[in-house]
Every structure is written in structure tokens, then in C-alpha cells.
Amino acid sequence: FTGNTTAGNGGGVHSSDNSTPTFWNCNIFNCVAEGFGGGIYSETNASPTIQSSIIAFNFDGEGVYAADDQSLPTFICTDIYGNEGGDWVGRIADPDSSYGNFSNDPLFCDTTVVLPDESMDVEDCSPCLYGNHPYGDCGSEIGYVSTGCACGEATEPATWGTIKSLYR
């Protein structure tokens, strides 16, 4: 889920009342909600399960927002990081490594990705790759990722003027 925008809640995903969806190996990235939950919004009595997924760099809302105490998402081996409205906030408890959850930069090679068909590659030292998990191992990759660049070689957008100024 990349580059989604809504004038309401749930930029990437809006889990409706009484729903129980499961998200596995997903990237919810660069989405915008003008209401709550830049990444995921969980309505009353919704119980989404988010496993081995990345919820990162979403705007105008928390990474995940639970509407009330009856809306309790379950997270397993999930990285929630860099969301404009906060990561593990509100009713979404601090991960403290429980169930393999964490909050680390996934180290995407290219943070300008906005379309689903664009690469979601990560640096080879990403905590989301198998064997790099900060609290052990989740048994698989976290998110929909593959190694795309060496550690420290991520790209950042720049104008031609900025690039030219480096060589003067």
C-alpha cells in the first residue's frame, strides 16, 4: 500500500466495524490520512492482525490508530517507524520487543517510492531482512522487501542544482 490518500481516516487501510482482516508481509508506506491513522485506522470492534509488515513514513496521522478500546489490532513481527503522527502511540502499545515488534528505520533504498509497481528494496543491513531482526528472528522477511543496495548507499531525492553545487 503506497501513495494512498484519503480525506477521512486510514490512509493505507481502513479496517471497518467488526472486521477481522489479516495483513502479512505488507508495506504500508507513504500514505496520507487527513483524519486519523496515516497507515491504518481500526474502527470499533475491528480486530486486524498485522504480521511481518512495515508501517512507515505515513503522513497526517499515526502509523496505526485504534478508534476505541474494543478495536485492538494484533501485531506480530511488525516494524512501525517514522510516521508523522507517531508510531506506537495511543491505544497501540510500545513494542518493547513483545511478539517481535519494533520501531527501526526499515532502510528503504529509495524513499521516493509512491506507486505499487515501484521497488521497495532495502539496504542489506535493514532490520526487516531475514537474520537482521533486532530481537532475534521472525522466520521470514518483514514486509514486502528484498535487498537492493549496500548498507549506507540509499538514495535521496535531489535537484540538479543541488548536485551541481557539490562539484563547484
XYZ file of C-alpha atoms in Angstrom:
168
model
C 0.000 0.000 0.000
C 1.933 3.040 -1.211
C 0.920 6.583 -2.037
C -2.733 6.229 -0.970
C -4.587 9.355 0.182
C -7.932 9.846 1.920
C -9.834 12.870 3.200
C -11.004 10.630 6.048
C -9.345 8.003 8.255
C -6.906 5.270 7.267
C -4.534 6.463 4.562
C -3.292 2.962 3.747
C -6.016 0.776 5.245
C -9.371 1.453 6.910
C -10.438 -1.601 8.904
C -14.227 -1.220 9.195
C -16.525 -2.035 12.142
C -16.438 -5.655 13.320
C -13.879 -6.700 10.689
C -11.008 -9.135 11.277
C -8.628 -8.723 8.319
C -5.120 -10.178 8.309
C -2.168 -8.405 6.688
C 1.003 -10.443 6.175
C 4.274 -9.232 4.638
C 2.789 -5.862 3.666
C 4.355 -2.447 3.297
C 2.085 0.428 4.248
C 4.256 3.320 3.153
C 3.911 6.974 2.165
C 0.118 7.124 2.656
C -1.891 10.154 3.818
C -4.987 10.391 6.025
C -6.469 13.795 6.711
C -8.173 12.218 9.732
C -6.595 9.523 11.899
C -4.274 6.653 11.017
C -1.940 7.639 8.212
C -1.124 3.926 7.861
C -4.051 2.005 9.373
C -7.307 3.105 11.002
C -9.132 0.465 13.043
C -12.875 1.110 13.627
C -14.975 -0.012 16.606
C -14.725 -3.752 17.286
C -12.279 -4.215 14.402
C -9.526 -6.705 15.168
C -6.983 -6.619 12.363
C -3.881 -8.803 12.598
C -0.735 -7.277 11.156
C 2.144 -9.734 10.842
C 5.625 -9.369 9.398
C 4.748 -5.974 7.953
C 6.212 -2.477 7.709
C 4.119 0.609 8.511
C 6.454 3.510 7.784
C 6.664 7.134 6.688
C 2.911 7.806 6.524
C 1.520 11.337 6.861
C -1.169 13.325 8.681
C -1.843 10.612 11.178
C -0.391 7.930 13.373
C 1.117 4.780 11.937
C -1.880 2.917 13.381
C -4.918 4.386 15.130
C -7.415 2.349 17.169
C -10.811 4.085 17.433
C -11.636 2.757 20.902
C -10.819 0.059 23.464
C -12.853 -2.529 21.520
C -10.630 -2.001 18.491
C -7.469 -3.907 19.270
C -5.100 -4.693 16.410
C -2.672 -7.562 16.956
C 0.916 -7.045 15.826
C 3.451 -9.811 15.259
C 6.977 -9.122 13.955
C 5.954 -5.681 12.672
C 8.065 -2.552 12.219
C 6.191 0.726 12.763
C 8.528 3.659 12.139
C 8.763 7.301 11.061
C 5.040 8.085 10.818
C 4.208 11.784 11.067
C 1.627 11.367 13.866
C 3.747 8.879 15.809
C 4.463 5.179 15.752
C 3.437 3.094 18.762
C 1.067 5.735 20.212
C -2.367 5.968 21.822
C -4.002 2.559 22.268
C -1.201 0.935 20.263
C 1.264 -0.084 22.991
C 5.012 0.452 22.848
C 6.502 -2.612 21.161
C 9.210 -3.300 23.791
C 10.129 -6.325 21.636
C 6.912 -8.181 22.525
C 5.880 -10.567 19.756
C 8.943 -9.446 17.779
C 7.591 -5.922 17.166
C 9.961 -2.973 16.910
C 10.422 0.585 15.697
C 13.533 0.907 13.498
C 14.147 2.598 10.172
C 13.461 -0.107 7.546
C 16.251 1.468 5.441
C 14.490 1.629 2.088
C 16.932 2.199 -0.780
C 14.629 4.797 -2.347
C 12.231 6.792 -0.171
C 10.535 8.423 -3.181
C 8.540 5.253 -3.934
C 4.871 6.129 -4.382
C 3.452 3.552 -6.762
C 2.803 -0.133 -6.027
C 4.887 -1.289 -9.008
C 7.977 0.602 -7.855
C 10.740 -1.165 -5.936
C 10.540 -1.458 -2.161
C 14.129 -2.679 -1.868
C 16.013 -2.156 1.386
C 19.660 -1.820 2.330
C 21.371 -5.140 3.058
C 21.607 -4.176 6.760
C 17.857 -3.470 7.101
C 16.285 -4.841 10.300
C 13.461 -6.106 8.066
C 15.613 -8.659 6.244
C 15.788 -12.255 7.429
C 18.557 -12.597 10.012
C 18.778 -8.855 10.815
C 15.828 -8.650 13.231
C 16.737 -6.543 16.311
C 15.301 -9.087 18.798
C 16.154 -12.376 17.169
C 14.353 -13.806 14.203
C 10.797 -13.805 12.921
C 11.406 -16.659 10.483
C 10.995 -14.559 7.334
C 11.400 -11.124 5.802
C 9.395 -8.324 7.393
C 7.338 -6.515 4.795
C 7.469 -6.977 1.052
C 11.190 -6.351 0.639
C 14.365 -7.591 -0.964
C 17.976 -6.451 -0.812
C 18.501 -3.630 -3.274
C 21.543 -1.676 -2.145
C 24.527 -1.913 0.166
C 24.266 -0.528 3.668
C 24.673 3.240 3.587
C 24.033 3.558 -0.156
C 20.386 4.590 -0.061
C 19.377 7.335 -2.457
C 17.680 10.586 -1.582
C 15.926 12.925 -3.997
C 17.925 15.971 -5.065
C 17.575 18.735 -7.613
C 20.059 19.150 -10.457
C 21.151 22.459 -8.889
C 21.982 20.712 -5.612
C 24.041 18.089 -7.410
C 25.924 20.719 -9.455
C 26.736 22.698 -6.299
C 28.603 19.694 -4.892
C 31.188 19.999 -7.674
C 31.962 23.719 -7.590
